[in-house]
GROMACS .gro file of C-alpha atoms in nm:
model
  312
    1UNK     CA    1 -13.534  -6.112 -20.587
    2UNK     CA    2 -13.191  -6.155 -20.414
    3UNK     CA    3 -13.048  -6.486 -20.307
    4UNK     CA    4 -13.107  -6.425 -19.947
    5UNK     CA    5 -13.486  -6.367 -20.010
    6UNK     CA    6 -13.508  -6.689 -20.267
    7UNK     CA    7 -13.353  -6.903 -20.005
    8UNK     CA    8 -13.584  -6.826 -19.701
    9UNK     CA    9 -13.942  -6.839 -19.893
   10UNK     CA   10 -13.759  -7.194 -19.998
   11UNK     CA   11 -13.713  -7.300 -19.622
   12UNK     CA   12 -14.029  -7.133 -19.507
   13UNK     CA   13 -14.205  -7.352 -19.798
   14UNK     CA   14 -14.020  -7.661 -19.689
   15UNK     CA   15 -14.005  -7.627 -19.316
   16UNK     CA   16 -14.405  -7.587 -19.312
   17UNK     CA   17 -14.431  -7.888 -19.545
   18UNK     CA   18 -14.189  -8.127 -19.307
   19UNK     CA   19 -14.320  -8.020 -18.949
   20UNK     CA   20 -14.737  -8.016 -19.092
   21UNK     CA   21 -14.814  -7.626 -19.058
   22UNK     CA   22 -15.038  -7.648 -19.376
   23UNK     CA   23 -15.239  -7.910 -19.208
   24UNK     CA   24 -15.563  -7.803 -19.124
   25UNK     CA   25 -15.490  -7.885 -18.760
   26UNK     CA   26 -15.150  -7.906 -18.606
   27UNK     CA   27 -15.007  -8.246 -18.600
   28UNK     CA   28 -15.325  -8.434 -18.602
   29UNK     CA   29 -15.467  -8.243 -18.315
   30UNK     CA   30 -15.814  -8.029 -18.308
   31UNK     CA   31 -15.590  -7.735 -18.279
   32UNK     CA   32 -15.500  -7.509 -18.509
   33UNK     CA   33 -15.132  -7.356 -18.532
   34UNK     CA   34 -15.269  -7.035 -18.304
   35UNK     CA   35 -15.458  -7.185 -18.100
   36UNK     CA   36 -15.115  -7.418 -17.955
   37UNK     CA   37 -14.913  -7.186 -17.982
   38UNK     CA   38 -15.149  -7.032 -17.678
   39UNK     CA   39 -15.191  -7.353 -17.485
   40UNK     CA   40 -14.781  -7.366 -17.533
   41UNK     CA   41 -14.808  -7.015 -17.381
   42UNK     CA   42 -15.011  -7.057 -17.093
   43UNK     CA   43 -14.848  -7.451 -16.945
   44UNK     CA   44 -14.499  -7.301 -16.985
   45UNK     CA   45 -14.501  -6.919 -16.980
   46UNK     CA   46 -14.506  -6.821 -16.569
   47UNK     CA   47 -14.511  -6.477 -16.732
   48UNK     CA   48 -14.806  -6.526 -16.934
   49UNK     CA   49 -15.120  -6.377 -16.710
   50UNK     CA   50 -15.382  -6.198 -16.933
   51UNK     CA   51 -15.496  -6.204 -17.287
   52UNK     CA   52 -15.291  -5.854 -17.331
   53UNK     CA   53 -14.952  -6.051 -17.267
   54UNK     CA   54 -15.033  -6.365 -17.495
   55UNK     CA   55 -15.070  -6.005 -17.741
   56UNK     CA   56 -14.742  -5.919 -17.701
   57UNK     CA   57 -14.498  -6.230 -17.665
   58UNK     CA   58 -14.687  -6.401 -17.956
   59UNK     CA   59 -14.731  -6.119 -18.146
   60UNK     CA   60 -15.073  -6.190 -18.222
   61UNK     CA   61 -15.414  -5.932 -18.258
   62UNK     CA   62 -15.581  -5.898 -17.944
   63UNK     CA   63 -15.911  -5.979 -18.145
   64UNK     CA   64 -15.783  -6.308 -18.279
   65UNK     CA   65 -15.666  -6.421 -17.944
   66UNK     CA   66 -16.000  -6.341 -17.777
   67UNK     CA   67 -16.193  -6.533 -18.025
   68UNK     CA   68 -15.906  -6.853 -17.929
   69UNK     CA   69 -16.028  -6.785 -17.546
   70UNK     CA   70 -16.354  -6.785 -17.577
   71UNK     CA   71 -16.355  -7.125 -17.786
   72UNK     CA   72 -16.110  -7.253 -17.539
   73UNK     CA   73 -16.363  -7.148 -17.232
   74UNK     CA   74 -16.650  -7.326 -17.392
   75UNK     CA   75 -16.476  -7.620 -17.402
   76UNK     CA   76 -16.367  -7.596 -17.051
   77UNK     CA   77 -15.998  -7.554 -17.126
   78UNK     CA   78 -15.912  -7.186 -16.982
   79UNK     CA   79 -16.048  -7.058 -16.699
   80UNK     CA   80 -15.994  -6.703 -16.608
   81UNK     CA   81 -16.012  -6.547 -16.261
   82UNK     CA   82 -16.037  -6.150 -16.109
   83UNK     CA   83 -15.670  -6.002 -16.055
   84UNK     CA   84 -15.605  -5.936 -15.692
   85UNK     CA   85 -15.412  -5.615 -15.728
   86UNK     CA   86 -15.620  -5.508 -16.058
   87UNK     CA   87 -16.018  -5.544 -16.074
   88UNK     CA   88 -16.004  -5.472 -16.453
   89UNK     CA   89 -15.712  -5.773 -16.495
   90UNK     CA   90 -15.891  -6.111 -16.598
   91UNK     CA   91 -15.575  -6.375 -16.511
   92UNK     CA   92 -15.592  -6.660 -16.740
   93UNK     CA   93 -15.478  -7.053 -16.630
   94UNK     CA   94 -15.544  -7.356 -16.783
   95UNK     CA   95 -15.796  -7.594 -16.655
   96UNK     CA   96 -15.695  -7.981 -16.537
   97UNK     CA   97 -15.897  -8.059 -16.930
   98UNK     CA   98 -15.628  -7.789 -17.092
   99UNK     CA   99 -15.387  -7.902 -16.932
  100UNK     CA  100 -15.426  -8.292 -17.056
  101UNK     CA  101 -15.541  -8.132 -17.391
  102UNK     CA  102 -15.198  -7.968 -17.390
  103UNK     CA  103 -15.046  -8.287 -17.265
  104UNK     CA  104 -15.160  -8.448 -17.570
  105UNK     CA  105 -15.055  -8.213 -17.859
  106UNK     CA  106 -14.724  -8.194 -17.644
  107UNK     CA  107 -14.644  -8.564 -17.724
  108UNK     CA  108 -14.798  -8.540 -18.050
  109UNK     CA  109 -14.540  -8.264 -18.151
  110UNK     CA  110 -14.252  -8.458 -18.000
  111UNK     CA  111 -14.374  -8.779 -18.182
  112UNK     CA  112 -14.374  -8.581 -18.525
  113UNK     CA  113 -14.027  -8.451 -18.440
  114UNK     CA  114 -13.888  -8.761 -18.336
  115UNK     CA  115 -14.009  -8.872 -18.675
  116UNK     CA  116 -13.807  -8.628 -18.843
  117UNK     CA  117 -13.464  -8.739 -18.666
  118UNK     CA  118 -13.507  -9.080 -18.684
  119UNK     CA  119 -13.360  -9.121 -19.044
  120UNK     CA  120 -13.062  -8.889 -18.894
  121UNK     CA  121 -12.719  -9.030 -18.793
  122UNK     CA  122 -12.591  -8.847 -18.506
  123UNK     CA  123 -12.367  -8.601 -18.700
  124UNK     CA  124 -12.667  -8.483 -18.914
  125UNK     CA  125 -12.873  -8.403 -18.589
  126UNK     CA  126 -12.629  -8.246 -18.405
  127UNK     CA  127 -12.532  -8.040 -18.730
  128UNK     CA  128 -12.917  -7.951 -18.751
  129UNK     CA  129 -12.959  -7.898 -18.392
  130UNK     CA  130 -12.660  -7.631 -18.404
  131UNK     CA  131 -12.828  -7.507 -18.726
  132UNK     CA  132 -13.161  -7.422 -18.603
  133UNK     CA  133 -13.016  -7.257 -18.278
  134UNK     CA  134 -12.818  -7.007 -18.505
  135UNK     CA  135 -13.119  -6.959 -18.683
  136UNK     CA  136 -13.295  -6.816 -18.351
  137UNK     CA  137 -12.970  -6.698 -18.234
  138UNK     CA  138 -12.948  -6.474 -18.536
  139UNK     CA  139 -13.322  -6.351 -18.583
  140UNK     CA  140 -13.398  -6.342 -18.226
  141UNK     CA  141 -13.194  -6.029 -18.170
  142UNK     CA  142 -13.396  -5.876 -18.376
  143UNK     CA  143 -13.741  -5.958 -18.209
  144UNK     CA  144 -13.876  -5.804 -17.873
  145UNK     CA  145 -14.075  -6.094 -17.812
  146UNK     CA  146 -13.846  -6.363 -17.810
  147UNK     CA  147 -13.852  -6.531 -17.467
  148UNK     CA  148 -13.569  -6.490 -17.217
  149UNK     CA  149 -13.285  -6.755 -17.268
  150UNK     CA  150 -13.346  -7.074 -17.106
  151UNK     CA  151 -13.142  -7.141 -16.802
  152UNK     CA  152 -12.899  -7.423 -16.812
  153UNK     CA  153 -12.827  -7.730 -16.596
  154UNK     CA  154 -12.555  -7.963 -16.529
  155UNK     CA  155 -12.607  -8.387 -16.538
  156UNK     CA  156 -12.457  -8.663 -16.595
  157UNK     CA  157 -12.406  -8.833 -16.924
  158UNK     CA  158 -12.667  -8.975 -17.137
  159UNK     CA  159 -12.612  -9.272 -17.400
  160UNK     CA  160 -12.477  -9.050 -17.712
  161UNK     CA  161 -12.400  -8.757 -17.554
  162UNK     CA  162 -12.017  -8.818 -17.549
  163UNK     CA  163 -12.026  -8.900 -17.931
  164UNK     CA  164 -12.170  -8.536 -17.970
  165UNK     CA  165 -11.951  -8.347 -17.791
  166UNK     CA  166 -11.646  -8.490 -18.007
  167UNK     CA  167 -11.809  -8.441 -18.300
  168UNK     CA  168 -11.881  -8.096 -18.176
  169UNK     CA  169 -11.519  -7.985 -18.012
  170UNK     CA  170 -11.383  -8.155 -18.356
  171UNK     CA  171 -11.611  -7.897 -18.545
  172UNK     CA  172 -11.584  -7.619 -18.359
  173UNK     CA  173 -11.244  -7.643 -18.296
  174UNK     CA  174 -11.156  -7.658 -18.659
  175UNK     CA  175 -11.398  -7.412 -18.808
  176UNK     CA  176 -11.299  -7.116 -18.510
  177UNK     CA  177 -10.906  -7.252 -18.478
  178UNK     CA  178 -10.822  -7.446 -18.817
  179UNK     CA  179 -10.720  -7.738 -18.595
  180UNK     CA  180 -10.714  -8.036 -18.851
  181UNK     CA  181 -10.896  -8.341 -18.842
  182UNK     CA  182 -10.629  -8.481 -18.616
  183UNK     CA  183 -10.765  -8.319 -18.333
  184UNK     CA  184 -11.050  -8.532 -18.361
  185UNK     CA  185 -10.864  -8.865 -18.335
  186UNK     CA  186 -10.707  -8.708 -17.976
  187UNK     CA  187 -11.044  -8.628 -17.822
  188UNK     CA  188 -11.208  -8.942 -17.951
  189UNK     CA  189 -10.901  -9.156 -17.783
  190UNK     CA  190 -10.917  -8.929 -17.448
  191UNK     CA  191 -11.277  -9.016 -17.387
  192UNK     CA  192 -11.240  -9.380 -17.528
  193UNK     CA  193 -11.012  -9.418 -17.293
  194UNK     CA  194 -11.268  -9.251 -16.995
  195UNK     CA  195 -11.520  -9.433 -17.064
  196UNK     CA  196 -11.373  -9.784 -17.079
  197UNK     CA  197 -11.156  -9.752 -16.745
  198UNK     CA  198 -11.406  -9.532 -16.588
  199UNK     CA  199 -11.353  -9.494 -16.202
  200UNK     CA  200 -11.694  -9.315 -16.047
  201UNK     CA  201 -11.527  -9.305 -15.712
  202UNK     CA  202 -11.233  -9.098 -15.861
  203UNK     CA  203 -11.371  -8.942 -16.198
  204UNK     CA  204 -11.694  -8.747 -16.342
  205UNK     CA  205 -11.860  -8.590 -16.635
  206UNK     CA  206 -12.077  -8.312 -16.714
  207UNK     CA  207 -12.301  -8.174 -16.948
  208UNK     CA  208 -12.434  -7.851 -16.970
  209UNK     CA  209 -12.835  -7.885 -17.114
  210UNK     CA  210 -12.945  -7.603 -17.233
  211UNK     CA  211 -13.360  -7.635 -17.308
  212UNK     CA  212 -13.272  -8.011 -17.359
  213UNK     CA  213 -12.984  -7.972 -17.574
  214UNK     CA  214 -12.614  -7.983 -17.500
  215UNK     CA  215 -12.475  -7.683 -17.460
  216UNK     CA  216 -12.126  -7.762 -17.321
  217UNK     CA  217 -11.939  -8.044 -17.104
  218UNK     CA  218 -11.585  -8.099 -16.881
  219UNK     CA  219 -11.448  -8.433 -16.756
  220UNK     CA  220 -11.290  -8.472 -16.447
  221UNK     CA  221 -11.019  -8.767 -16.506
  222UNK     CA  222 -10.780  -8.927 -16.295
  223UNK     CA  223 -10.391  -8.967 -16.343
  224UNK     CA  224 -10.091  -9.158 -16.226
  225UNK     CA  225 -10.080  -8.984 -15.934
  226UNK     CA  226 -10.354  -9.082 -15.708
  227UNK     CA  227 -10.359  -8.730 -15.512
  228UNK     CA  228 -10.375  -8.523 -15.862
  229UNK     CA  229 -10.703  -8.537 -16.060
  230UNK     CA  230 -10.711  -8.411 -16.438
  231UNK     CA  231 -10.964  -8.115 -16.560
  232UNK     CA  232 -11.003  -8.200 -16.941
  233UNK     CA  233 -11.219  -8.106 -17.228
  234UNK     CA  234 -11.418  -7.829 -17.169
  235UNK     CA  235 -11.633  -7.648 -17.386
  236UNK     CA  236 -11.914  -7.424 -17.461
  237UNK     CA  237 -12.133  -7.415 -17.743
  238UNK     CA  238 -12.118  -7.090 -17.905
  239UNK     CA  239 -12.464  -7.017 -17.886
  240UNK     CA  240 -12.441  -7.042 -17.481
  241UNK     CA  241 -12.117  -6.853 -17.470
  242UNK     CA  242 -12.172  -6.589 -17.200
  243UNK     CA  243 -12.420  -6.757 -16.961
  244UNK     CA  244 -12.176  -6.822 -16.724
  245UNK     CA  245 -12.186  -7.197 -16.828
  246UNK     CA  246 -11.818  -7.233 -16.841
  247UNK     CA  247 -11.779  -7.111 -16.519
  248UNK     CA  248 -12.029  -7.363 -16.397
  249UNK     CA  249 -11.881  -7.649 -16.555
  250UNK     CA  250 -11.510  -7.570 -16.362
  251UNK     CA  251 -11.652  -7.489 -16.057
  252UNK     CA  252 -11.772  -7.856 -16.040
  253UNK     CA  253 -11.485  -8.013 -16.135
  254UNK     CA  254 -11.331  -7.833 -15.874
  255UNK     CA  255 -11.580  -7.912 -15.627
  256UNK     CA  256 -11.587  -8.292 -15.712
  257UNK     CA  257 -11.199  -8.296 -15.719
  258UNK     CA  258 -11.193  -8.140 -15.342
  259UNK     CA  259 -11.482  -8.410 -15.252
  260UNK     CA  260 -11.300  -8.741 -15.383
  261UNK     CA  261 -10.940  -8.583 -15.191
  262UNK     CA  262 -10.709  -8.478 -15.467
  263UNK     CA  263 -10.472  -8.223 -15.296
  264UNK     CA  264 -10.409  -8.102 -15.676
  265UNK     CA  265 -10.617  -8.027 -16.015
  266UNK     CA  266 -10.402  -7.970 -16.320
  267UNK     CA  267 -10.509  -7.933 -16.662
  268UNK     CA  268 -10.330  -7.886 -16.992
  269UNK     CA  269 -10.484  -7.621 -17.297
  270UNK     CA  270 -10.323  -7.365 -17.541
  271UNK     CA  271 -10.290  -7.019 -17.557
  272UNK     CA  272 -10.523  -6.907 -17.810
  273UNK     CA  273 -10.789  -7.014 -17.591
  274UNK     CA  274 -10.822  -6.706 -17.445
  275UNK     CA  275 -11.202  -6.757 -17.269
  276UNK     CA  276 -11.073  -7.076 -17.107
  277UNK     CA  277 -10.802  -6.952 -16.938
  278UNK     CA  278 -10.986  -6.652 -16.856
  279UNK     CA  279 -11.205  -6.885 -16.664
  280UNK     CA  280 -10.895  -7.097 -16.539
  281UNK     CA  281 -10.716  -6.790 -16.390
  282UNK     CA  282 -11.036  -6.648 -16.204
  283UNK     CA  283 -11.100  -7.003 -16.033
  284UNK     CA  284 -10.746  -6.999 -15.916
  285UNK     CA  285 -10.588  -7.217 -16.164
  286UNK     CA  286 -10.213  -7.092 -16.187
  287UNK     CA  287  -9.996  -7.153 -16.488
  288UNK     CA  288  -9.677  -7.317 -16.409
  289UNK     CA  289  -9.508  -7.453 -16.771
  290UNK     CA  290  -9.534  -7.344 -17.137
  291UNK     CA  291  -9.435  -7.567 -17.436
  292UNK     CA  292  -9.402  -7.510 -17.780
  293UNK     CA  293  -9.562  -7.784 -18.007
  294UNK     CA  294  -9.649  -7.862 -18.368
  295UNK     CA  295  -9.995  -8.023 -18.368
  296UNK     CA  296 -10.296  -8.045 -18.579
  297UNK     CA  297 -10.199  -7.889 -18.846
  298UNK     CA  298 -10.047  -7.563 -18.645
  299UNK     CA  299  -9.680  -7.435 -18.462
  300UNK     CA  300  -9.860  -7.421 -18.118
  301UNK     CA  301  -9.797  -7.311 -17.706
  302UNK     CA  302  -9.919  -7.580 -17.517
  303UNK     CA  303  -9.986  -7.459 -17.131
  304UNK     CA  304 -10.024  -7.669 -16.818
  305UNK     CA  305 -10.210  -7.500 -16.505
  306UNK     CA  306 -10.257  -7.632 -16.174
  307UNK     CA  307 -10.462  -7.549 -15.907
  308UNK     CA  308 -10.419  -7.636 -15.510
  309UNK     CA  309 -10.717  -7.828 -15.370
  310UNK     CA  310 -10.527  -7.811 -14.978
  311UNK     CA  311 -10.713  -7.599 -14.748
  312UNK     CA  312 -10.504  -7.358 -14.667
   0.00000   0.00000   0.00000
């Protein structure tokens, strides 16, 4: 047996052990493993219509899935209805009784995982969280019925969230760039700094959540000069890389900058970052100095780039 092999029939083994799977019904509920992973299906799928497509994203035999619906519509939990553009179509929805019942194992499952992460500092979770997401990152390539991404959304800060995104940048930025772990003491002063002279009529955050996690973040900060405003600190995680989150996150920077009345936006990055300036360049940013530098650990080119805010 190779080491690959050995390693997941260990997690499998484990992972079923920790979250209950070998329970005789899932996290203390009446429902077996199947049967929620179909009331999952049918509160949050807007794809999921018949039995045929619970089939084929779930990956489960038609037969076993019929006997789950007709359980389910003796105890008043599905109900399904006539298609209107096929008569042979039976549309399934859950009733207001599956949708509490749902309700329920919903809170039960977050209860259980909240259970797991409590004993967690934040560095373990967020090393976890990233872990699991390049679990389904990496095997979900190889599976037609993995869902669609989940689309992203920009908000404010939540209590932690900063902590997490230097921990992150200092991770990511030293396992993709070798930046030492002085980098981390420069990110953890810039948004010490933010948060304890924060100005909300002048400055802003953002996170990009991504299904509830972070998946990226910028900081709008102010500077000396009351008509320029700062851009500082983006990044993306690198499982969202390519959504267009980046994008998202400059664009309201921008936007907030313009709204507040700075007639400038500068920000300062190096040259290796080749997707962030990518992004600065095609929002307008313009570079205007280079400067060489010796920093975390690494002979670097520092840029600064500016954009105009003035309408023109």
């Amino acid at each position: 047996m190779s080491e690959p092999v050995a390693e997941i029939r260990k997690f499998n083994r484990f992972y079923t052990h920790i979250i209950g799977l070998l329970d005789e019904h899932l996290t203390d509920s009446p429902f077996s493993l199947p049967e929620a992973r179909i009331l999952y299906e049918l509160a949050n799928n807007d794809t999921v219509k018949t039995a045929a497509d619970l089939s084929r994203i779930l990956d489960m035999d038609t037969a076993q899935i019929s006997r789950i619906l007709a359980r389910f519509k003796a105890r008043q939990l599905v109900t399904s209805t006539v298609s209107t553009d096929h008569a042979k179509l039976r549309i399934l929805s859950l009733t207001p009784e599956g949708q509490a019942a749902f309700a329920a194992l919903d809170r039960s499952a977050i209860e259980r995982a909240n259970a797991v992460l409590a004993p967690l500092d934040i560095a373990r979770v967020s090393r976890l969280t990233q872990s699991m997401r390049d679990i389904r990152s990496i095997l979900g390539s190889r599976s037609d019925t993995v869902s669609p991404a989940p689309a992203y959304t920009l908000r404010a800060p939540r209590a932690g969230d900063l902590g997490l995104v230097i921990q992150r940048q200092a991770y990511l930025y030293n396992t993709e760039y070798d930046l030492d772990w002085t980098f981390e003491g420069l990110i953890a002063g810039i948004l010490s700094g933010f948060i304890a002279n924060f100005d909300p009529a002048r400055e802003q955050a953002w996170i990009a959540d991504r299904n509830g996690e972070i998946a990226g973040s910028v900081f709008l900060m102010r500077t000396d000069d009351p008509q320029v405003g700062k851009l500082r600190m983006l990044y993306v995680e690198p499982s969202a890389r390519g959504l267009g989150i980046g994008s998202a996150l400059v664009a309201a920077c921008i936007a907030r900058a313009r709204a507040v009345g700075y007639h400038k936006l500068t920000l300062w990055t190096n040259d290796f970052l080749h997707s962030a300036r990518r992004i600065y360049q095609e929002a307008g940013f313009k570079l205007i100095e280079e400067e060489r530098h010796h920093s975390f650990g690494h002979d670097l080119v520092g840029q600064t780039w500016t954009l105009d805010l003035q309408p023109e």
